[in-house]
XYZ file of C-alpha atoms in Angstrom:
678
model
C -36.948 77.685 23.055
C -36.249 73.972 22.807
C -37.751 73.421 26.234
C -40.877 75.214 25.093
C -41.651 72.827 22.284
C -40.899 69.713 24.284
C -42.257 70.367 27.757
C -43.866 67.333 29.418
C -47.147 69.164 29.898
C -47.570 69.316 26.147
C -47.196 65.569 25.706
C -50.771 64.987 26.927
C -53.282 66.967 24.917
C -56.756 67.722 26.131
C -58.338 66.243 22.992
C -62.119 66.220 22.795
C -64.382 65.320 19.913
C -64.258 68.615 18.095
C -61.097 70.500 17.258
C -57.933 69.678 19.163
C -54.223 70.045 18.611
C -52.468 66.779 17.859
C -49.508 66.399 20.169
C -47.197 63.490 19.421
C -44.200 61.977 21.106
C -40.780 63.096 19.904
C -38.589 60.858 17.796
C -34.946 61.424 16.877
C -34.094 60.403 13.316
C -30.658 60.080 11.779
C -31.985 60.113 8.237
C -29.547 57.412 7.171
C -30.578 53.983 8.416
C -33.300 51.684 7.135
C -36.159 50.516 9.319
C -35.618 47.228 11.163
C -36.837 44.289 9.082
C -38.770 42.615 11.876
C -42.388 42.526 12.987
C -42.063 40.454 16.128
C -40.463 37.338 17.529
C -42.072 35.124 14.873
C -42.115 37.609 11.987
C -39.806 38.160 9.037
C -40.366 41.092 6.718
C -39.330 41.110 3.048
C -38.819 43.823 0.459
C -41.191 46.716 -0.163
C -42.970 46.983 -3.515
C -43.719 50.303 -5.170
C -47.448 49.713 -4.895
C -47.252 48.751 -1.246
C -48.427 45.153 -1.049
C -45.846 42.455 -1.709
C -47.840 39.395 -0.717
C -46.874 37.204 2.194
C -43.718 38.599 3.761
C -43.920 37.059 7.181
C -46.077 35.840 10.024
C -46.784 36.836 13.585
C -47.945 33.760 15.412
C -50.299 32.065 12.914
C -51.341 35.225 11.059
C -49.978 36.618 7.845
C -48.138 39.935 7.817
C -47.882 42.064 4.687
C -45.621 45.044 4.071
C -47.210 48.209 2.649
C -45.511 51.426 1.638
C -48.489 53.589 2.608
C -52.023 53.403 4.032
C -54.983 55.795 4.184
C -57.423 55.210 7.050
C -60.652 57.090 7.722
C -62.487 56.879 11.044
C -66.132 58.000 10.759
C -69.039 58.169 13.164
C -71.352 60.484 15.078
C -69.981 63.708 16.549
C -70.185 62.020 19.950
C -68.395 58.839 18.903
C -64.918 60.236 19.536
C -63.609 60.007 15.981
C -61.323 63.040 16.335
C -59.789 61.654 19.526
C -59.405 58.224 17.911
C -57.697 59.742 14.887
C -55.503 61.924 17.080
C -54.258 58.941 19.056
C -53.590 56.804 15.978
C -51.737 59.777 14.497
C -49.617 60.322 17.598
C -48.575 56.678 17.725
C -47.832 56.730 14.005
C -45.668 59.816 14.451
C -43.760 58.222 17.331
C -43.199 55.144 15.157
C -41.471 57.326 12.563
C -43.814 57.304 9.577
C -44.395 60.373 7.473
C -48.035 61.365 7.776
C -50.710 63.863 6.856
C -54.186 64.186 8.381
C -57.599 65.593 7.496
C -60.041 66.044 10.406
C -63.597 66.739 9.197
C -66.420 67.501 11.609
C -69.751 69.355 11.783
C -70.047 72.947 12.946
C -72.628 72.008 15.573
C -71.336 71.085 19.009
C -73.584 68.020 18.927
C -75.377 67.475 15.628
C -78.408 65.137 15.590
C -77.254 61.588 16.315
C -77.359 59.164 13.430
C -77.881 61.786 10.721
C -75.701 62.634 7.733
C -75.036 66.223 8.915
C -73.823 64.798 12.223
C -71.055 62.626 10.768
C -67.542 63.372 11.997
C -64.489 61.834 10.340
C -60.716 61.772 10.616
C -58.512 60.678 7.709
C -54.858 59.750 8.159
C -52.337 58.999 5.417
C -49.072 57.456 6.654
C -46.156 56.017 4.726
C -42.567 54.813 4.713
C -41.628 57.691 2.394
C -42.261 61.406 1.946
C -45.965 62.213 1.442
C -47.780 65.495 0.938
C -51.534 65.037 1.406
C -54.038 63.136 3.575
C -54.737 60.984 0.521
C -57.465 61.005 -2.087
C -59.383 57.894 -0.983
C -59.230 55.668 2.124
C -57.888 52.122 1.961
C -59.751 51.458 5.202
C -63.043 52.966 6.361
C -64.166 52.467 9.947
C -67.905 53.252 10.015
C -69.465 53.441 13.456
C -73.073 53.693 12.184
C -75.171 53.742 8.967
C -74.811 57.520 8.594
C -71.014 57.244 8.660
C -71.123 54.530 5.998
C -73.486 56.415 3.701
C -71.645 59.739 4.070
C -68.278 58.207 3.156
C -68.870 55.205 0.900
C -68.603 57.294 -2.289
C -64.947 58.031 -1.437
C -63.986 54.396 -0.839
C -62.398 52.592 -3.812
C -63.373 49.061 -4.814
C -61.473 46.415 -2.879
C -60.900 48.604 0.175
C -61.537 47.370 3.715
C -64.709 48.535 5.445
C -65.087 47.861 9.168
C -68.651 48.478 10.365
C -70.213 48.491 13.806
C -73.036 46.015 13.162
C -74.797 46.916 16.429
C -75.903 50.222 14.891
C -77.343 48.718 11.698
C -80.856 48.349 13.023
C -84.066 49.515 11.399
C -84.328 53.006 12.918
C -80.715 54.191 12.388
C -80.799 52.896 8.794
C -84.124 54.605 8.105
C -82.665 57.947 9.289
C -80.263 57.972 6.362
C -82.526 56.371 3.756
C -81.417 52.738 3.823
C -84.505 50.646 2.998
C -82.531 47.431 3.420
C -79.332 46.695 5.292
C -76.284 47.427 3.118
C -74.512 44.693 5.065
C -76.917 42.094 3.657
C -78.276 43.348 0.321
C -75.077 42.870 -1.681
C -74.387 46.574 -2.186
C -70.982 46.213 -0.512
C -69.791 43.168 -2.452
C -67.053 45.214 -4.148
C -65.372 45.819 -0.783
C -63.647 43.746 1.881
C -66.403 43.986 4.498
C -65.600 43.287 8.159
C -68.771 43.298 10.297
C -67.831 43.791 13.937
C -70.303 44.262 16.835
C -68.183 47.027 18.373
C -70.736 48.149 20.946
C -71.513 44.641 22.187
C -67.856 43.657 22.397
C -66.971 46.852 24.256
C -69.749 46.415 26.817
C -68.729 42.803 27.355
C -65.080 43.793 27.833
C -65.995 46.383 30.477
C -68.383 44.320 32.608
C -65.983 44.207 35.545
C -65.897 48.019 35.847
C -69.521 48.381 36.934
C -70.324 51.021 34.327
C -73.784 51.685 32.972
C -74.446 50.569 29.404
C -74.295 54.179 28.210
C -70.976 54.792 29.950
C -69.480 51.586 28.567
C -70.658 52.374 25.011
C -68.585 55.553 25.026
C -65.424 53.448 24.940
C -66.237 51.731 21.641
C -63.954 54.169 19.844
C -61.066 52.858 21.950
C -62.007 49.306 20.958
C -61.863 50.388 17.309
C -58.541 52.124 17.926
C -57.120 48.949 19.491
C -58.251 46.880 16.513
C -56.674 49.267 13.980
C -53.527 49.489 16.106
C -53.209 45.705 15.872
C -53.865 45.713 12.123
C -51.051 48.187 11.463
C -48.617 47.327 14.265
C -48.930 50.705 15.971
C -47.297 51.253 19.387
C -49.696 51.040 22.324
C -47.836 52.415 25.341
C -48.389 56.068 24.417
C -52.159 55.654 24.085
C -52.467 53.861 27.411
C -50.410 56.564 29.098
C -52.518 59.257 27.421
C -55.780 57.704 28.644
C -54.524 57.443 32.211
C -53.385 61.066 32.100
C -56.563 62.371 30.475
C -58.802 60.629 33.009
C -56.447 60.944 35.987
C -59.292 62.280 38.155
C -61.497 59.311 37.148
C -59.195 56.275 37.390
C -62.060 53.813 36.864
C -62.921 55.478 33.544
C -59.242 55.569 32.599
C -58.796 51.847 33.181
C -62.065 51.085 31.379
C -60.811 52.880 28.288
C -57.478 51.086 28.496
C -59.360 47.781 28.808
C -61.477 48.598 25.744
C -58.335 49.519 23.804
C -56.654 46.235 24.755
C -59.830 44.288 23.953
C -59.806 45.725 20.438
C -56.171 44.716 20.014
C -56.886 41.194 21.304
C -59.931 40.881 19.051
C -57.764 41.554 16.006
C -55.220 39.033 17.245
C -57.750 36.229 17.805
C -60.644 36.660 15.368
C -60.596 34.740 12.090
C -62.109 37.685 10.198
C -58.795 39.547 10.319
C -56.341 37.014 8.945
C -53.810 39.607 7.821
C -52.063 42.487 9.540
C -49.884 45.097 7.885
C -46.514 46.709 8.446
C -45.614 50.228 7.262
C -41.947 50.870 8.012
C -40.666 54.174 9.422
C -39.851 56.839 6.841
C -36.266 57.279 8.003
C -34.973 58.390 4.612
C -37.695 61.010 4.160
C -36.444 63.299 6.918
C -33.254 65.253 7.562
C -31.430 64.449 10.784
C -33.141 65.877 13.847
C -35.697 65.452 16.596
C -39.259 65.282 15.308
C -42.721 65.528 16.732
C -46.197 65.449 15.253
C -47.724 68.908 15.057
C -50.906 70.583 13.802
C -50.919 73.880 11.946
C -52.414 75.930 14.766
C -50.000 74.436 17.281
C -47.026 75.137 15.007
C -48.260 78.680 14.504
C -48.546 79.176 18.266
C -45.006 77.947 18.790
C -43.806 80.191 15.964
C -45.295 83.230 17.661
C -43.600 82.329 20.947
C -40.290 81.760 19.162
C -40.619 85.124 17.392
C -41.236 86.962 20.660
C -38.219 85.219 22.177
C -35.997 86.137 19.233
C -37.236 89.730 19.339
C -36.908 89.865 23.146
C -40.438 91.262 23.296
C -43.361 90.108 25.429
C -46.022 88.355 23.343
C -49.552 89.735 23.663
C -52.607 88.080 22.144
C -55.910 89.930 21.980
C -58.479 87.486 20.673
C -62.120 86.523 20.496
C -62.901 82.797 20.086
C -63.813 81.771 16.541
C -63.513 78.502 14.624
C -60.965 77.481 13.377
C -58.613 79.937 15.132
C -59.551 79.337 18.773
C -56.863 76.686 19.297
C -54.194 79.399 19.099
C -55.781 81.298 21.983
C -56.071 78.077 23.978
C -52.453 77.113 23.340
C -50.867 80.509 23.992
C -52.782 80.841 27.261
C -50.741 77.880 28.560
C -47.387 79.634 28.157
C -47.253 82.454 30.670
C -43.803 81.149 31.588
C -42.585 82.464 28.235
C -43.910 85.964 28.833
C -47.130 85.373 26.898
C -50.189 87.391 27.860
C -53.557 86.378 26.436
C -56.742 88.441 26.588
C -60.095 86.949 25.584
C -62.069 90.047 24.669
C -65.830 90.557 24.523
C -65.781 90.829 20.727
C -63.505 90.984 17.695
C -63.208 94.769 17.731
C -62.139 94.895 21.364
C -59.646 92.091 20.739
C -57.736 93.877 18.001
C -57.995 97.198 19.814
C -56.289 95.669 22.846
C -53.633 94.091 20.631
C -52.886 97.398 18.904
C -52.625 99.087 22.287
C -50.147 96.419 23.386
C -48.107 97.087 20.258
C -48.010 100.800 21.093
C -46.763 99.733 24.508
C -43.857 97.732 23.085
C -45.165 94.168 22.802
C -45.170 91.785 19.888
C -48.927 92.011 19.427
C -51.163 89.422 17.777
C -54.868 89.056 17.112
C -56.350 85.789 15.833
C -59.569 85.311 13.907
C -61.235 83.955 10.784
C -62.971 85.647 7.848
C -66.000 87.095 9.684
C -63.689 88.487 12.364
C -61.416 90.107 9.790
C -64.437 92.060 8.559
C -65.054 93.379 12.061
C -61.387 94.164 12.632
C -60.919 96.056 9.364
C -61.204 99.578 10.802
C -58.578 98.895 13.459
C -56.294 97.268 10.888
C -56.548 100.533 8.965
C -55.682 102.393 12.162
C -52.596 100.188 12.560
C -51.605 101.084 8.983
C -51.954 104.766 9.855
C -50.125 104.452 13.175
C -47.446 102.313 11.498
C -47.105 99.898 14.380
C -46.257 96.173 14.188
C -49.301 93.923 14.528
C -49.859 90.321 13.440
C -53.366 89.586 12.175
C -53.646 85.792 12.086
C -56.607 84.821 9.890
C -57.477 81.115 9.695
C -59.754 81.007 6.658
C -62.973 79.015 6.527
C -65.949 78.684 4.187
C -68.030 81.834 3.739
C -69.646 84.254 3.237
C -71.002 85.403 6.594
C -70.990 82.501 9.069
C -70.686 80.147 6.103
C -69.062 76.790 6.841
C -67.224 77.250 10.154
C -65.503 73.843 10.175
C -64.685 73.601 6.459
C -61.689 75.040 4.660
C -61.447 77.743 1.994
C -58.992 80.301 0.582
C -61.575 82.960 -0.173
C -60.347 85.736 2.136
C -57.320 86.714 0.053
C -58.914 89.767 -1.523
C -60.354 90.799 1.850
C -56.843 90.682 3.322
C -55.495 92.575 0.313
C -58.108 95.308 0.005
C -60.670 94.990 2.801
C -60.148 98.425 4.372
C -61.214 101.956 3.592
C -58.723 104.190 1.839
C -55.299 103.152 0.610
C -54.252 100.834 3.436
C -51.670 98.310 2.180
C -50.904 95.324 4.427
C -48.296 92.592 3.782
C -49.626 89.038 3.412
C -47.754 85.849 4.346
C -49.279 82.405 3.708
C -47.953 79.098 5.149
C -48.080 76.044 2.902
C -48.140 73.059 5.299
C -49.061 72.527 8.972
C -45.396 72.468 10.044
C -44.611 75.486 7.857
C -46.981 77.552 10.021
C -44.092 77.808 12.510
C -41.727 79.432 10.010
C -44.460 81.571 8.472
C -45.299 83.032 11.894
C -41.658 84.011 12.421
C -41.487 85.540 8.939
C -44.666 87.553 9.544
C -43.189 88.829 12.811
C -39.951 89.791 11.032
C -41.833 91.911 8.514
C -44.082 93.524 11.137
C -41.186 94.463 13.414
C -38.765 95.566 10.697
C -41.217 97.644 8.685
C -43.578 98.795 11.483
C -46.732 97.533 9.850
C -49.630 95.193 10.483
C -49.125 91.862 8.660
C -51.691 89.259 7.629
C -50.741 85.663 8.364
C -53.241 83.861 6.134
C -53.696 80.198 7.054
C -56.841 78.070 6.649
C -58.818 75.307 8.318
C -57.069 72.533 6.390
C -53.667 73.605 7.699
C -54.956 74.558 11.151
C -56.444 71.149 11.942
C -54.192 68.967 9.809
C -50.919 67.617 11.125
C -47.562 66.261 9.980
C -44.086 65.546 11.395
C -42.068 68.649 12.306
C -38.365 68.859 12.999
C -37.810 70.896 16.155
C -35.290 73.609 15.211
C -32.281 74.571 17.253
C -32.394 78.097 18.632
C -29.370 79.173 16.610
C -31.324 78.318 13.449
C -33.890 81.009 14.203
C -33.452 84.563 12.870
C -32.428 87.468 15.061
C -35.477 89.736 15.361
C -33.920 92.188 17.804
C -35.704 95.531 18.114
C -34.144 98.968 18.571
C -36.655 101.167 20.351
C -36.329 104.936 20.032
C -34.414 106.284 23.007
C -33.926 109.989 22.366
C -34.297 112.896 19.924
C -33.876 112.029 16.242
C -34.251 115.394 14.496
C -32.648 118.823 14.731
C -34.739 121.913 14.007
C -33.444 124.930 12.119
C -32.702 126.714 15.396
C -30.608 123.775 16.600
C -33.205 122.326 18.959
C -33.154 118.524 19.154
C -36.626 116.983 19.045
C -38.300 113.624 18.519
C -40.176 113.182 15.265
C -42.358 110.054 15.437
C -42.686 109.847 11.637
C -39.084 110.380 10.650
C -38.242 107.318 8.611
C -35.421 104.834 8.251
C -33.993 105.512 4.788
C -33.743 101.787 3.974
C -37.051 100.412 5.259
C -39.132 103.630 5.465
C -40.165 102.430 8.944
C -40.875 105.030 11.582
C -39.337 104.862 15.085
C -41.000 102.657 17.711
C -41.185 104.777 20.861
C -42.420 103.078 24.016
C -44.822 105.268 26.051
C -43.216 106.702 29.149
C -39.814 107.243 27.576
C -38.837 110.812 28.610
C -38.860 113.282 25.738
C -40.526 110.940 23.248
C -44.110 111.978 23.859
C -46.099 111.999 20.609
C -49.641 112.026 19.338
C -51.330 108.979 17.802
C -54.726 108.627 16.173
C -56.532 107.838 12.965
C -56.505 111.301 11.390
C -53.819 111.886 8.777
C -50.447 112.870 10.147
C -47.908 115.368 8.955
C -44.776 113.810 7.549
C -42.092 113.730 10.214
C -43.818 115.522 13.079
C -46.910 113.336 13.227
C -49.079 116.390 13.835
C -52.621 116.354 12.468
C -52.624 117.482 8.846
C -55.381 118.090 6.309
C -52.966 119.365 3.683
C -53.709 117.647 0.306
C -50.068 117.473 -0.748
C -49.053 115.946 2.596
C -51.815 113.351 2.360
C -50.708 112.379 -1.141
C -47.122 112.053 0.097
C -48.066 109.940 3.137
C -50.288 107.592 1.093
C -47.524 107.029 -1.446
C -44.908 106.606 1.282
C -46.915 103.965 3.133
C -47.387 102.086 -0.142
C -43.695 102.389 -0.993
C -42.815 100.946 2.413
C -44.853 97.803 1.700
C -43.605 97.567 -1.886
C -40.036 97.758 -0.596
C -40.271 94.855 1.842
C -37.433 92.441 1.174
C -38.778 88.942 0.465
C -36.991 85.983 -1.158
C -37.252 85.463 -4.894
C -39.731 82.865 -6.093
C -38.118 79.451 -6.553
C -39.326 77.461 -9.563
C -39.145 73.666 -9.706
C -38.724 72.932 -13.414
C -36.321 70.056 -14.127
C -37.539 69.404 -17.690
C -37.895 72.844 -19.277
C -41.707 72.755 -19.195
C -43.994 75.166 -21.026
C -46.735 75.042 -18.365
C -46.353 76.429 -14.841
C -48.666 75.605 -11.958
C -48.581 78.397 -9.375
C -50.205 78.042 -5.969
C -50.341 79.673 -2.565
C -51.100 78.518 0.954
C -52.471 75.056 1.672
C -52.736 73.989 -1.976
C -49.007 73.153 -1.807
C -49.493 69.500 -0.850
C -52.109 68.541 -3.466
C -50.331 70.532 -6.203
C -46.959 68.936 -5.449
C -48.488 65.446 -5.322
C -50.211 66.071 -8.666
C -46.980 67.367 -10.222
C -45.134 64.252 -9.050
C -47.752 62.039 -10.712
C -47.499 63.910 -13.995
C -43.704 63.817 -14.072
C -43.696 60.111 -13.246
C -45.875 59.594 -16.310
C -43.551 61.623 -18.505
C -45.408 64.939 -18.609
C -43.136 67.979 -18.057
C -44.617 70.650 -15.807
C -43.113 73.425 -13.693
C -44.208 74.297 -10.172
C -43.852 77.357 -7.951
C -45.552 78.308 -4.698
C -46.056 81.749 -3.182
C -45.469 82.432 0.491
C -45.451 86.224 0.068
C -48.531 87.618 -1.673
C -48.090 91.257 -0.723
C -45.583 92.252 -1.834
C -45.044 89.616 -4.499
C -41.472 88.335 -4.966
C -39.592 90.705 -7.240
C -38.896 88.037 -9.859
C -42.520 86.863 -10.125
C -43.284 88.838 -13.300
C -40.202 87.492 -15.059
C -41.057 83.922 -13.984
C -44.609 84.153 -15.300
C -43.486 85.428 -18.703
C -41.230 82.381 -19.219
C -44.207 80.038 -19.599
C -46.843 79.612 -22.294
C -49.485 78.688 -19.725
C -49.878 79.511 -16.041
C -52.444 77.487 -14.080
C -53.502 78.730 -10.639
C -55.440 76.199 -8.478
C -57.282 77.893 -5.593
C -60.009 77.055 -3.113
C -61.934 80.149 -4.196
C -63.231 81.528 -7.499
C -59.887 82.851 -8.702
C -58.638 85.535 -6.316
C -54.882 85.098 -6.779
C -55.428 84.695 -10.521
C -57.241 88.057 -10.508
C -54.287 89.727 -8.782
C -51.818 88.177 -11.239
C -53.832 89.262 -14.270
C -54.130 92.805 -12.945
C -50.498 93.266 -11.993
C -48.649 91.286 -14.658
C -51.139 91.328 -17.562
C -50.885 87.575 -18.098
C -53.638 85.103 -18.929
C -53.583 83.120 -15.692
C -55.867 80.083 -15.959
C -57.891 79.475 -12.802
C -58.771 76.020 -11.524
C -61.168 76.488 -8.647
C -62.954 74.554 -5.932
C -65.142 75.866 -3.099
C -66.705 72.752 -1.573
C -65.101 73.122 1.861
C -62.566 70.352 1.218
C -58.956 70.432 -0.021
C -58.073 69.428 -3.569
C -57.395 65.773 -4.333
C -54.098 65.014 -6.046
C -55.663 62.924 -8.817
C -58.213 65.642 -9.495
C -55.461 68.236 -9.916
C -53.292 65.883 -11.974
C -56.159 65.409 -14.438
C -56.786 69.154 -14.700
C -53.088 69.949 -15.169
C -52.719 67.214 -17.806
C -55.583 68.820 -19.739
C -53.833 72.208 -19.475
C -50.580 70.718 -20.810
C -52.365 69.065 -23.741
C -54.633 71.993 -24.627
């Protein structure tokens, strides 16, 4: 398995400007040593202050170097400006350097939105630090705006005093008029509260690439690499990985590859020589934030893909994916299709219904079967999920949530499919639900979902979302002996004796501990049995319309799900608080960051986070009753809170947001402080 997560082919991603996995170089950390206190041959670095900046701590050549403890950078431009690729590369180099990091890609749903317009703005935010961090950050310290639309769409998030780097070549009359600027914001004083750095990125890029004989349009495309080079100089990022990436990505077009490398180097040299950038910054590796191990940068969808492969390996089952492309789940299909060497079979079906039908058929045939989708696809798959409940076969339904309803906001995040996963089928059709909490945690959550599906012979929802899917963070590559044993015992012979002594196979005779039925692979002699959606007789699996049998089967299927063994809920409550904040899924980072802020300021608050939502941990009811107030932040209108109120009869207080973006830590801290004081 170790070779799978570190193969050379995966070190060069095929990033484009929409929605790509972030693949970073590996870095081995001991978790004990401090970062080297040097910034170059002429530089000397001093101590780190709690707020980051400590003044002049050294020089490189004639320029000042300052030490920061963390930085938040946002790249913003048109969909065609390469902001996602730029952010990906800065992230990969930051990961290889050893910083902790968290990212927030944000892009339009259109493949190519109208150039220069607000709906067409694409951005990538990266938070990196010399210590443990949890979110992509509330507000950028640095905004790189490639055009007027990027500036206008993002300026409200930029705090006073932050650095703004603008491409002055785009601030002409027509582009400004498109977004409602009557006068140039670079000249009318509206940006006086910020550290403004006007840079003619397009002109400088074209000038740097004259020797390559490219057309003006071709040369302009490399201005994102110029910007990347400039930011890499500002924050002392490694450069070798980016140059290698560009030469690999454009291996079939070496002239284009070298042009991009030249633009990247020109940006670096511009930062080194221009007087406008008199200061560069150093953010030391976060060596003390990580346990010992080998790390790589990973996105949620990539981690989930690797988790599925690891689960199939641990179960010694072939992995089968039946999928139909849908944002933001398509990356999983793309990634798994690259791993035939690990026994992975991927099938891109003609629609969502065919995709899950093929996956369920593969499960019947003895594979670890998966189907991937988002909210609209779950709606289409619901009948077949119900069939999987009736057939009692393992099936992983990976749902990467996005804004809804209907087509909704395909590239924005939301947690509004929880009730659909819980109840969105006809009849009593209970399905377990597992929700990862960070991008790296998607790996472990995928293995846990597979464990439940295989052990209890049931479909399982793995409920991620767009924030986790596209975001990234460092991930420690596990050793194989750290992974659970998911070994499967297929039925191999008769399992029941009739009154006359005849030995037969009963497909619905259950394990007394798990209530799971046998998994009989088709073609095994003597184990022939009927499957289908009509109710089955207990034990024999024969068609049955008997009311008493139906009542028994419904209650038995529910009891099987209720009896799934999941870990107890762990509560973080060092101060004996009276208020508990309870979250699920991707709200983990913002909630934890908010809790840290409150505790630092002397406000006691308890925190717990749910991975298992169906069934709930057995101690959840007892935990909830210990607190005077329970606050449940969700990116929906209160779906988990509704479940908690119904099951445990507690007054769960909802704090909700459905704007397509994750919570900000300060926003949550304010809301939780009000709950404590109320």
